[in-house]
């Protein structure tokens, strides 16, 4: 077993520059999901992943999530790429989630270099849009599987994956696919790994076993049906903007505690064991 592991990591070391060049290739694809003009690039990134996995021997399925209304422009949503690598009933099955789209990035946003050109800094950091969130982590699974094959090693688990192209824009279209595929493509999954997280600093990798989550709400406050003259009505008619500011100011107290009644009822208390885990971080 030790020799097997050593053989794998020897190849990882030998292929380091090759891995970096592969990351450079995908960072150069400006797959910005929130920009209608880049939608074709998002699709191209999804196709790149599918082609590379299929070349390795994975079975892939491209799922169309439907249409999107992006600021009045009707667009095809990028495909969700489902895949399976290995189907051994004696092995555990790991389902990996990740996304291949990225946030917008411009030099004028404060980047020191072209965000879609991977740059290796003097301290060894690789800088480029998506290198961490989330093309790097998604690519890691592919390169791991490819290196196992190169080394002639059996992959230790069955690997399923779900890669989407809309995570940075609300994962539009993904929910319906997950529900539809729950008892089909995802059936038989033993554990799910969300491959969209970070290390503790630059030297300490970690397994994230919980996320805070997020909830979105839309609030609309209506006022008079017509414009009113401030010299006549100012101070006597409630203005929607003022009312909205008042409502929002009551959602959270000065210590950051949410004031919505009942919102903490289902939140589990931090255990002593969990508290102790922070001591070694």
PDB file of C-alpha atoms in Angstrom:
ATOM      1  CA  UNK A   1       0.000   0.000   0.000  1.00  0.00           C
ATOM      2  CA  UNK A   2       2.830   2.401   0.893  1.00  0.00           C
ATOM      3  CA  UNK A   3       4.517   1.833  -2.462  1.00  0.00           C
ATOM      4  CA  UNK A   4       1.212   2.415  -4.221  1.00  0.00           C
ATOM      5  CA  UNK A   5       0.680   5.734  -2.463  1.00  0.00           C
ATOM      6  CA  UNK A   6       4.280   6.767  -3.130  1.00  0.00           C
ATOM      7  CA  UNK A   7       3.881   5.994  -6.831  1.00  0.00           C
ATOM      8  CA  UNK A   8       0.786   8.189  -6.976  1.00  0.00           C
ATOM      9  CA  UNK A   9       2.391  11.142  -5.201  1.00  0.00           C
ATOM     10  CA  UNK A  10       5.574  10.807  -7.263  1.00  0.00           C
ATOM     11  CA  UNK A  11       3.436  11.308 -10.361  1.00  0.00           C
ATOM     12  CA  UNK A  12       1.672  14.260  -8.725  1.00  0.00           C
ATOM     13  CA  UNK A  13       5.060  15.899  -8.183  1.00  0.00           C
ATOM     14  CA  UNK A  14       6.205  15.101 -11.712  1.00  0.00           C
ATOM     15  CA  UNK A  15       2.997  16.475 -13.234  1.00  0.00           C
ATOM     16  CA  UNK A  16       2.892  19.690 -11.223  1.00  0.00           C
ATOM     17  CA  UNK A  17       3.639  21.989 -14.161  1.00  0.00           C
ATOM     18  CA  UNK A  18       1.196  20.055 -16.336  1.00  0.00           C
ATOM     19  CA  UNK A  19      -1.503  20.581 -13.699  1.00  0.00           C
ATOM     20  CA  UNK A  20      -0.778  24.312 -13.610  1.00  0.00           C
ATOM     21  CA  UNK A  21      -1.015  24.553 -17.393  1.00  0.00           C
ATOM     22  CA  UNK A  22      -4.367  22.776 -17.314  1.00  0.00           C
ATOM     23  CA  UNK A  23      -5.616  25.259 -14.733  1.00  0.00           C
ATOM     24  CA  UNK A  24      -4.278  28.069 -16.904  1.00  0.00           C
ATOM     25  CA  UNK A  25      -6.309  26.711 -19.815  1.00  0.00           C
ATOM     26  CA  UNK A  26      -9.614  26.764 -17.943  1.00  0.00           C
ATOM     27  CA  UNK A  27      -8.988  30.112 -16.207  1.00  0.00           C
ATOM     28  CA  UNK A  28      -8.616  31.590 -19.707  1.00  0.00           C
ATOM     29  CA  UNK A  29     -12.257  30.680 -20.446  1.00  0.00           C
ATOM     30  CA  UNK A  30     -14.251  33.705 -19.176  1.00  0.00           C
ATOM     31  CA  UNK A  31     -17.282  31.705 -18.045  1.00  0.00           C
ATOM     32  CA  UNK A  32     -19.097  34.605 -16.342  1.00  0.00           C
ATOM     33  CA  UNK A  33     -22.661  33.417 -15.770  1.00  0.00           C
ATOM     34  CA  UNK A  34     -24.045  36.872 -14.944  1.00  0.00           C
ATOM     35  CA  UNK A  35     -22.959  38.395 -18.277  1.00  0.00           C
ATOM     36  CA  UNK A  36     -25.208  37.611 -21.253  1.00  0.00           C
ATOM     37  CA  UNK A  37     -22.361  38.274 -23.682  1.00  0.00           C
ATOM     38  CA  UNK A  38     -20.310  35.519 -21.996  1.00  0.00           C
ATOM     39  CA  UNK A  39     -22.998  32.829 -22.010  1.00  0.00           C
ATOM     40  CA  UNK A  40     -21.292  31.021 -24.880  1.00  0.00           C
ATOM     41  CA  UNK A  41     -18.089  30.902 -22.829  1.00  0.00           C
ATOM     42  CA  UNK A  42     -19.939  29.357 -19.896  1.00  0.00           C
ATOM     43  CA  UNK A  43     -21.279  26.633 -22.175  1.00  0.00           C
ATOM     44  CA  UNK A  44     -17.773  26.123 -23.611  1.00  0.00           C
ATOM     45  CA  UNK A  45     -16.406  25.577 -20.112  1.00  0.00           C
ATOM     46  CA  UNK A  46     -19.068  22.953 -19.396  1.00  0.00           C
ATOM     47  CA  UNK A  47     -18.280  21.196 -22.661  1.00  0.00           C
ATOM     48  CA  UNK A  48     -14.559  21.233 -21.803  1.00  0.00           C
ATOM     49  CA  UNK A  49     -15.261  19.395 -18.557  1.00  0.00           C
ATOM     50  CA  UNK A  50     -17.532  16.860 -20.205  1.00  0.00           C
ATOM     51  CA  UNK A  51     -15.044  16.134 -23.002  1.00  0.00           C
ATOM     52  CA  UNK A  52     -12.154  15.684 -20.574  1.00  0.00           C
ATOM     53  CA  UNK A  53     -14.068  13.323 -18.288  1.00  0.00           C
ATOM     54  CA  UNK A  54     -15.386  11.274 -21.202  1.00  0.00           C
ATOM     55  CA  UNK A  55     -11.838  10.960 -22.550  1.00  0.00           C
ATOM     56  CA  UNK A  56     -10.916   9.446 -19.189  1.00  0.00           C
ATOM     57  CA  UNK A  57     -13.722   6.908 -19.501  1.00  0.00           C
ATOM     58  CA  UNK A  58     -16.468   8.518 -17.437  1.00  0.00           C
ATOM     59  CA  UNK A  59     -20.104   8.275 -18.423  1.00  0.00           C
ATOM     60  CA  UNK A  60     -21.534  11.792 -18.729  1.00  0.00           C
ATOM     61  CA  UNK A  61     -24.989  13.226 -19.135  1.00  0.00           C
ATOM     62  CA  UNK A  62     -25.619  16.805 -20.193  1.00  0.00           C
ATOM     63  CA  UNK A  63     -28.870  18.191 -18.740  1.00  0.00           C
ATOM     64  CA  UNK A  64     -30.566  21.313 -20.099  1.00  0.00           C
ATOM     65  CA  UNK A  65     -31.968  23.431 -17.211  1.00  0.00           C
ATOM     66  CA  UNK A  66     -34.168  25.564 -19.513  1.00  0.00           C
ATOM     67  CA  UNK A  67     -34.331  29.292 -20.185  1.00  0.00           C
ATOM     68  CA  UNK A  68     -33.341  32.404 -18.234  1.00  0.00           C
ATOM     69  CA  UNK A  69     -34.652  35.949 -18.388  1.00  0.00           C
ATOM     70  CA  UNK A  70     -31.512  38.020 -17.800  1.00  0.00           C
ATOM     71  CA  UNK A  71     -32.485  41.681 -17.665  1.00  0.00           C
ATOM     72  CA  UNK A  72     -35.068  41.179 -20.399  1.00  0.00           C
ATOM     73  CA  UNK A  73     -32.887  38.973 -22.595  1.00  0.00           C
ATOM     74  CA  UNK A  74     -33.995  35.343 -22.898  1.00  0.00           C
ATOM     75  CA  UNK A  75     -31.008  33.005 -22.736  1.00  0.00           C
ATOM     76  CA  UNK A  76     -30.422  29.259 -22.610  1.00  0.00           C
ATOM     77  CA  UNK A  77     -29.171  28.281 -19.167  1.00  0.00           C
ATOM     78  CA  UNK A  78     -25.744  26.571 -19.201  1.00  0.00           C
ATOM     79  CA  UNK A  79     -25.900  22.780 -19.021  1.00  0.00           C
ATOM     80  CA  UNK A  80     -25.565  20.823 -15.813  1.00  0.00           C
ATOM     81  CA  UNK A  81     -22.943  18.131 -16.388  1.00  0.00           C
ATOM     82  CA  UNK A  82     -23.693  14.874 -14.580  1.00  0.00           C
ATOM     83  CA  UNK A  83     -21.129  12.117 -14.626  1.00  0.00           C
ATOM     84  CA  UNK A  84     -20.103   8.776 -13.199  1.00  0.00           C
ATOM     85  CA  UNK A  85     -16.617   7.313 -13.032  1.00  0.00           C
ATOM     86  CA  UNK A  86     -16.628   3.732 -11.843  1.00  0.00           C
ATOM     87  CA  UNK A  87     -19.550   1.476 -10.941  1.00  0.00           C
ATOM     88  CA  UNK A  88     -18.197  -1.147  -8.572  1.00  0.00           C
ATOM     89  CA  UNK A  89     -20.919  -2.327  -6.131  1.00  0.00           C
ATOM     90  CA  UNK A  90     -18.239  -3.211  -3.569  1.00  0.00           C
ATOM     91  CA  UNK A  91     -17.070   0.425  -3.330  1.00  0.00           C
ATOM     92  CA  UNK A  92     -18.619   3.477  -1.717  1.00  0.00           C
ATOM     93  CA  UNK A  93     -20.031   6.101  -4.088  1.00  0.00           C
ATOM     94  CA  UNK A  94     -19.036   9.745  -3.642  1.00  0.00           C
ATOM     95  CA  UNK A  95     -21.079  12.489  -5.301  1.00  0.00           C
ATOM     96  CA  UNK A  96     -19.063  15.644  -5.966  1.00  0.00           C
ATOM     97  CA  UNK A  97     -20.721  19.017  -6.499  1.00  0.00           C
ATOM     98  CA  UNK A  98     -18.905  21.946  -8.071  1.00  0.00           C
ATOM     99  CA  UNK A  99     -19.447  24.799 -10.494  1.00  0.00           C
ATOM    100  CA  UNK A 100     -17.623  25.935 -13.589  1.00  0.00           C
ATOM    101  CA  UNK A 101     -18.930  29.505 -13.837  1.00  0.00           C
ATOM    102  CA  UNK A 102     -17.195  32.516 -12.282  1.00  0.00           C
ATOM    103  CA  UNK A 103     -17.896  36.019 -11.047  1.00  0.00           C
ATOM    104  CA  UNK A 104     -17.147  38.999 -13.335  1.00  0.00           C
ATOM    105  CA  UNK A 105     -13.592  40.332 -13.171  1.00  0.00           C
ATOM    106  CA  UNK A 106     -11.966  43.420 -14.692  1.00  0.00           C
ATOM    107  CA  UNK A 107      -8.581  45.053 -14.260  1.00  0.00           C
ATOM    108  CA  UNK A 108     -10.329  48.173 -13.026  1.00  0.00           C
ATOM    109  CA  UNK A 109     -11.811  46.118 -10.175  1.00  0.00           C
ATOM    110  CA  UNK A 110      -8.351  46.141  -8.585  1.00  0.00           C
ATOM    111  CA  UNK A 111      -6.688  43.150 -10.226  1.00  0.00           C
ATOM    112  CA  UNK A 112      -2.938  43.558 -10.690  1.00  0.00           C
ATOM    113  CA  UNK A 113      -2.977  41.366 -13.816  1.00  0.00           C
ATOM    114  CA  UNK A 114      -5.491  40.169 -16.410  1.00  0.00           C
ATOM    115  CA  UNK A 115      -7.936  38.125 -14.273  1.00  0.00           C
ATOM    116  CA  UNK A 116      -8.381  35.540 -17.011  1.00  0.00           C
ATOM    117  CA  UNK A 117      -4.662  34.902 -17.371  1.00  0.00           C
ATOM    118  CA  UNK A 118      -3.280  32.624 -14.658  1.00  0.00           C
ATOM    119  CA  UNK A 119      -0.239  34.188 -12.998  1.00  0.00           C
ATOM    120  CA  UNK A 120       2.170  32.467 -10.625  1.00  0.00           C
ATOM    121  CA  UNK A 121       3.303  34.859  -7.906  1.00  0.00           C
ATOM    122  CA  UNK A 122       6.755  34.838  -6.316  1.00  0.00           C
ATOM    123  CA  UNK A 123       5.339  33.143  -3.218  1.00  0.00           C
ATOM    124  CA  UNK A 124       3.914  30.319  -5.350  1.00  0.00           C
ATOM    125  CA  UNK A 125       0.285  31.461  -5.314  1.00  0.00           C
ATOM    126  CA  UNK A 126      -1.668  30.968  -8.536  1.00  0.00           C
ATOM    127  CA  UNK A 127      -3.837  34.012  -9.243  1.00  0.00           C
ATOM    128  CA  UNK A 128      -6.644  34.064 -11.785  1.00  0.00           C
ATOM    129  CA  UNK A 129     -10.426  34.257 -11.789  1.00  0.00           C
ATOM    130  CA  UNK A 130     -11.779  30.834 -10.851  1.00  0.00           C
ATOM    131  CA  UNK A 131      -8.460  29.379  -9.720  1.00  0.00           C
ATOM    132  CA  UNK A 132      -9.982  28.942  -6.250  1.00  0.00           C
ATOM    133  CA  UNK A 133     -13.705  29.449  -6.834  1.00  0.00           C
ATOM    134  CA  UNK A 134     -14.340  26.987  -8.313  1.00  0.00           C
ATOM    135  CA  UNK A 135     -12.380  25.777 -11.329  1.00  0.00           C
ATOM    136  CA  UNK A 136      -9.356  24.745  -9.278  1.00  0.00           C
ATOM    137  CA  UNK A 137     -11.281  22.435  -6.910  1.00  0.00           C
ATOM    138  CA  UNK A 138     -13.368  20.978  -9.764  1.00  0.00           C
ATOM    139  CA  UNK A 139     -10.221  20.380 -11.795  1.00  0.00           C
ATOM    140  CA  UNK A 140      -8.601  18.685  -8.795  1.00  0.00           C
ATOM    141  CA  UNK A 141     -10.983  15.732  -9.003  1.00  0.00           C
ATOM    142  CA  UNK A 142     -10.299  15.291 -12.716  1.00  0.00           C
ATOM    143  CA  UNK A 143      -6.527  15.475 -12.310  1.00  0.00           C
ATOM    144  CA  UNK A 144      -6.685  13.062  -9.367  1.00  0.00           C
ATOM    145  CA  UNK A 145      -8.574  10.498 -11.436  1.00  0.00           C
ATOM    146  CA  UNK A 146      -6.270  10.985 -14.433  1.00  0.00           C
ATOM    147  CA  UNK A 147      -3.193  10.490 -12.250  1.00  0.00           C
ATOM    148  CA  UNK A 148      -4.609   7.287 -10.770  1.00  0.00           C
ATOM    149  CA  UNK A 149      -5.080   5.969 -14.298  1.00  0.00           C
ATOM    150  CA  UNK A 150      -1.590   7.084 -15.315  1.00  0.00           C
ATOM    151  CA  UNK A 151      -0.157   5.252 -12.320  1.00  0.00           C
ATOM    152  CA  UNK A 152      -2.145   2.133 -13.138  1.00  0.00           C
ATOM    153  CA  UNK A 153      -3.989   2.409  -9.819  1.00  0.00           C
ATOM    154  CA  UNK A 154      -7.593   1.505  -9.199  1.00  0.00           C
ATOM    155  CA  UNK A 155      -9.697   4.481  -8.140  1.00  0.00           C
ATOM    156  CA  UNK A 156     -10.763   3.764  -4.525  1.00  0.00           C
ATOM    157  CA  UNK A 157     -14.405   4.866  -4.865  1.00  0.00           C
ATOM    158  CA  UNK A 158     -17.140   5.214  -7.420  1.00  0.00           C
ATOM    159  CA  UNK A 159     -17.278   8.869  -8.349  1.00  0.00           C
ATOM    160  CA  UNK A 160     -20.392  10.718  -9.395  1.00  0.00           C
ATOM    161  CA  UNK A 161     -20.360  14.418 -10.107  1.00  0.00           C
ATOM    162  CA  UNK A 162     -22.726  17.308 -10.660  1.00  0.00           C
ATOM    163  CA  UNK A 163     -21.128  20.403 -12.186  1.00  0.00           C
ATOM    164  CA  UNK A 164     -23.287  23.445 -12.869  1.00  0.00           C
ATOM    165  CA  UNK A 165     -22.704  26.735 -14.680  1.00  0.00           C
ATOM    166  CA  UNK A 166     -24.972  29.081 -12.712  1.00  0.00           C
ATOM    167  CA  UNK A 167     -23.747  28.923  -9.106  1.00  0.00           C
ATOM    168  CA  UNK A 168     -22.554  32.528  -9.148  1.00  0.00           C
ATOM    169  CA  UNK A 169     -25.997  33.582 -10.373  1.00  0.00           C
ATOM    170  CA  UNK A 170     -28.249  31.782  -7.915  1.00  0.00           C
ATOM    171  CA  UNK A 171     -27.960  28.220  -9.320  1.00  0.00           C
ATOM    172  CA  UNK A 172     -30.973  28.886 -11.487  1.00  0.00           C
ATOM    173  CA  UNK A 173     -32.443  25.664 -12.850  1.00  0.00           C
ATOM    174  CA  UNK A 174     -30.454  23.323 -10.584  1.00  0.00           C
ATOM    175  CA  UNK A 175     -33.142  22.549  -7.976  1.00  0.00           C
ATOM    176  CA  UNK A 176     -35.501  20.922 -10.465  1.00  0.00           C
ATOM    177  CA  UNK A 177     -32.709  18.762 -11.869  1.00  0.00           C
ATOM    178  CA  UNK A 178     -31.684  17.548  -8.394  1.00  0.00           C
ATOM    179  CA  UNK A 179     -35.279  16.584  -7.581  1.00  0.00           C
ATOM    180  CA  UNK A 180     -35.763  14.883 -10.947  1.00  0.00           C
ATOM    181  CA  UNK A 181     -32.495  12.924 -10.762  1.00  0.00           C
ATOM    182  CA  UNK A 182     -32.662  12.039  -7.045  1.00  0.00           C
ATOM    183  CA  UNK A 183     -33.843   8.474  -7.674  1.00  0.00           C
ATOM    184  CA  UNK A 184     -32.135   8.160 -11.038  1.00  0.00           C
ATOM    185  CA  UNK A 185     -28.640   9.516 -11.609  1.00  0.00           C
ATOM    186  CA  UNK A 186     -27.965  10.283  -7.922  1.00  0.00           C
ATOM    187  CA  UNK A 187     -29.366   7.009  -6.641  1.00  0.00           C
ATOM    188  CA  UNK A 188     -26.873   4.891  -4.715  1.00  0.00           C
ATOM    189  CA  UNK A 189     -24.838   7.846  -3.436  1.00  0.00           C
ATOM    190  CA  UNK A 190     -23.224   7.231  -0.042  1.00  0.00           C
ATOM    191  CA  UNK A 191     -21.771  10.678   0.624  1.00  0.00           C
ATOM    192  CA  UNK A 192     -21.818  14.114  -0.987  1.00  0.00           C
ATOM    193  CA  UNK A 193     -18.768  16.362  -1.176  1.00  0.00           C
ATOM    194  CA  UNK A 194     -19.319  20.035  -1.970  1.00  0.00           C
ATOM    195  CA  UNK A 195     -16.058  20.915  -3.678  1.00  0.00           C
ATOM    196  CA  UNK A 196     -16.427  24.674  -3.396  1.00  0.00           C
ATOM    197  CA  UNK A 197     -14.596  25.719  -0.261  1.00  0.00           C
ATOM    198  CA  UNK A 198     -11.275  26.951   1.035  1.00  0.00           C
ATOM    199  CA  UNK A 199      -8.173  25.997   2.957  1.00  0.00           C
ATOM    200  CA  UNK A 200      -7.296  27.405   6.354  1.00  0.00           C
ATOM    201  CA  UNK A 201      -4.732  29.880   5.100  1.00  0.00           C
ATOM    202  CA  UNK A 202      -2.324  28.767   2.373  1.00  0.00           C
ATOM    203  CA  UNK A 203      -0.735  25.720   4.016  1.00  0.00           C
ATOM    204  CA  UNK A 204      -3.548  23.897   5.814  1.00  0.00           C
ATOM    205  CA  UNK A 205      -6.128  21.975   3.751  1.00  0.00           C
ATOM    206  CA  UNK A 206      -9.425  21.142   5.426  1.00  0.00           C
ATOM    207  CA  UNK A 207     -12.650  19.238   4.978  1.00  0.00           C
ATOM    208  CA  UNK A 208     -15.618  21.541   5.491  1.00  0.00           C
ATOM    209  CA  UNK A 209     -18.463  19.579   7.100  1.00  0.00           C
ATOM    210  CA  UNK A 210     -20.992  22.387   7.463  1.00  0.00           C
ATOM    211  CA  UNK A 211     -22.069  25.605   5.759  1.00  0.00           C
ATOM    212  CA  UNK A 212     -24.038  28.521   7.145  1.00  0.00           C
ATOM    213  CA  UNK A 213     -26.532  28.673   4.299  1.00  0.00           C
ATOM    214  CA  UNK A 214     -28.361  31.683   2.913  1.00  0.00           C
ATOM    215  CA  UNK A 215     -31.941  32.835   2.459  1.00  0.00           C
ATOM    216  CA  UNK A 216     -33.192  35.382  -0.058  1.00  0.00           C
ATOM    217  CA  UNK A 217     -36.267  37.555   0.437  1.00  0.00           C
ATOM    218  CA  UNK A 218     -37.909  40.164  -1.743  1.00  0.00           C
ATOM    219  CA  UNK A 219     -39.652  43.020   0.041  1.00  0.00           C
ATOM    220  CA  UNK A 220     -41.726  45.674  -1.700  1.00  0.00           C
ATOM    221  CA  UNK A 221     -43.176  48.753  -0.009  1.00  0.00           C
ATOM    222  CA  UNK A 222     -45.785  50.724  -1.939  1.00  0.00           C
ATOM    223  CA  UNK A 223     -46.680  54.365  -1.579  1.00  0.00           C
ATOM    224  CA  UNK A 224     -48.946  56.902  -3.258  1.00  0.00           C
ATOM    225  CA  UNK A 225     -50.056  56.077  -6.780  1.00  0.00           C
ATOM    226  CA  UNK A 226     -48.751  59.388  -8.115  1.00  0.00           C
ATOM    227  CA  UNK A 227     -45.871  61.790  -7.449  1.00  0.00           C
ATOM    228  CA  UNK A 228     -46.675  64.226  -4.658  1.00  0.00           C
ATOM    229  CA  UNK A 229     -45.228  67.722  -4.281  1.00  0.00           C
ATOM    230  CA  UNK A 230     -42.824  67.782  -1.326  1.00  0.00           C
ATOM    231  CA  UNK A 231     -43.713  71.392  -0.530  1.00  0.00           C
ATOM    232  CA  UNK A 232     -47.335  70.400   0.028  1.00  0.00           C
ATOM    233  CA  UNK A 233     -47.182  66.793   1.228  1.00  0.00           C
ATOM    234  CA  UNK A 234     -43.666  66.529   2.694  1.00  0.00           C
ATOM    235  CA  UNK A 235     -43.768  65.323   6.290  1.00  0.00           C
ATOM    236  CA  UNK A 236     -47.427  64.388   6.171  1.00  0.00           C
ATOM    237  CA  UNK A 237     -47.353  61.365   3.834  1.00  0.00           C
ATOM    238  CA  UNK A 238     -45.312  58.285   4.629  1.00  0.00           C
ATOM    239  CA  UNK A 239     -42.609  57.745   1.999  1.00  0.00           C
ATOM    240  CA  UNK A 240     -41.879  54.129   0.953  1.00  0.00           C
ATOM    241  CA  UNK A 241     -38.121  54.633   1.165  1.00  0.00           C
ATOM    242  CA  UNK A 242     -38.311  55.817   4.778  1.00  0.00           C
ATOM    243  CA  UNK A 243     -40.654  52.978   5.702  1.00  0.00           C
ATOM    244  CA  UNK A 244     -38.341  50.470   4.024  1.00  0.00           C
ATOM    245  CA  UNK A 245     -35.302  51.772   5.900  1.00  0.00           C
ATOM    246  CA  UNK A 246     -37.262  51.516   9.157  1.00  0.00           C
ATOM    247  CA  UNK A 247     -38.268  47.903   8.452  1.00  0.00           C
ATOM    248  CA  UNK A 248     -34.750  46.839   7.484  1.00  0.00           C
ATOM    249  CA  UNK A 249     -33.252  48.504  10.559  1.00  0.00           C
ATOM    250  CA  UNK A 250     -35.330  46.212  12.792  1.00  0.00           C
ATOM    251  CA  UNK A 251     -34.132  42.941  11.236  1.00  0.00           C
ATOM    252  CA  UNK A 252     -30.798  42.821  13.098  1.00  0.00           C
ATOM    253  CA  UNK A 253     -29.717  44.321  16.424  1.00  0.00           C
ATOM    254  CA  UNK A 254     -26.441  46.133  17.104  1.00  0.00           C
ATOM    255  CA  UNK A 255     -24.756  42.811  17.975  1.00  0.00           C
ATOM    256  CA  UNK A 256     -25.721  41.191  14.688  1.00  0.00           C
ATOM    257  CA  UNK A 257     -28.452  38.990  16.148  1.00  0.00           C
ATOM    258  CA  UNK A 258     -31.380  38.490  13.798  1.00  0.00           C
ATOM    259  CA  UNK A 259     -34.624  39.805  15.292  1.00  0.00           C
ATOM    260  CA  UNK A 260     -37.107  37.781  13.235  1.00  0.00           C
ATOM    261  CA  UNK A 261     -39.243  35.856  15.777  1.00  0.00           C
ATOM    262  CA  UNK A 262     -38.596  32.105  15.826  1.00  0.00           C
ATOM    263  CA  UNK A 263     -35.654  32.176  13.409  1.00  0.00           C
ATOM    264  CA  UNK A 264     -33.304  30.527  15.920  1.00  0.00           C
ATOM    265  CA  UNK A 265     -35.764  27.855  17.086  1.00  0.00           C
ATOM    266  CA  UNK A 266     -34.268  25.139  14.867  1.00  0.00           C
ATOM    267  CA  UNK A 267     -30.621  26.179  15.206  1.00  0.00           C
ATOM    268  CA  UNK A 268     -28.634  23.596  17.157  1.00  0.00           C
ATOM    269  CA  UNK A 269     -26.427  24.821  19.976  1.00  0.00           C
ATOM    270  CA  UNK A 270     -22.654  24.506  19.571  1.00  0.00           C
ATOM    271  CA  UNK A 271     -21.437  21.430  21.459  1.00  0.00           C
ATOM    272  CA  UNK A 272     -18.365  21.233  23.689  1.00  0.00           C
ATOM    273  CA  UNK A 273     -16.765  18.890  21.156  1.00  0.00           C
ATOM    274  CA  UNK A 274     -17.279  21.448  18.385  1.00  0.00           C
ATOM    275  CA  UNK A 275     -15.820  24.184  20.555  1.00  0.00           C
ATOM    276  CA  UNK A 276     -12.694  22.080  21.105  1.00  0.00           C
ATOM    277  CA  UNK A 277     -12.095  21.688  17.363  1.00  0.00           C
ATOM    278  CA  UNK A 278     -11.279  25.404  17.152  1.00  0.00           C
ATOM    279  CA  UNK A 279      -8.320  24.977  19.491  1.00  0.00           C
ATOM    280  CA  UNK A 280      -6.228  23.252  16.815  1.00  0.00           C
ATOM    281  CA  UNK A 281      -7.108  25.496  13.879  1.00  0.00           C
TER     282      UNK A 281
END
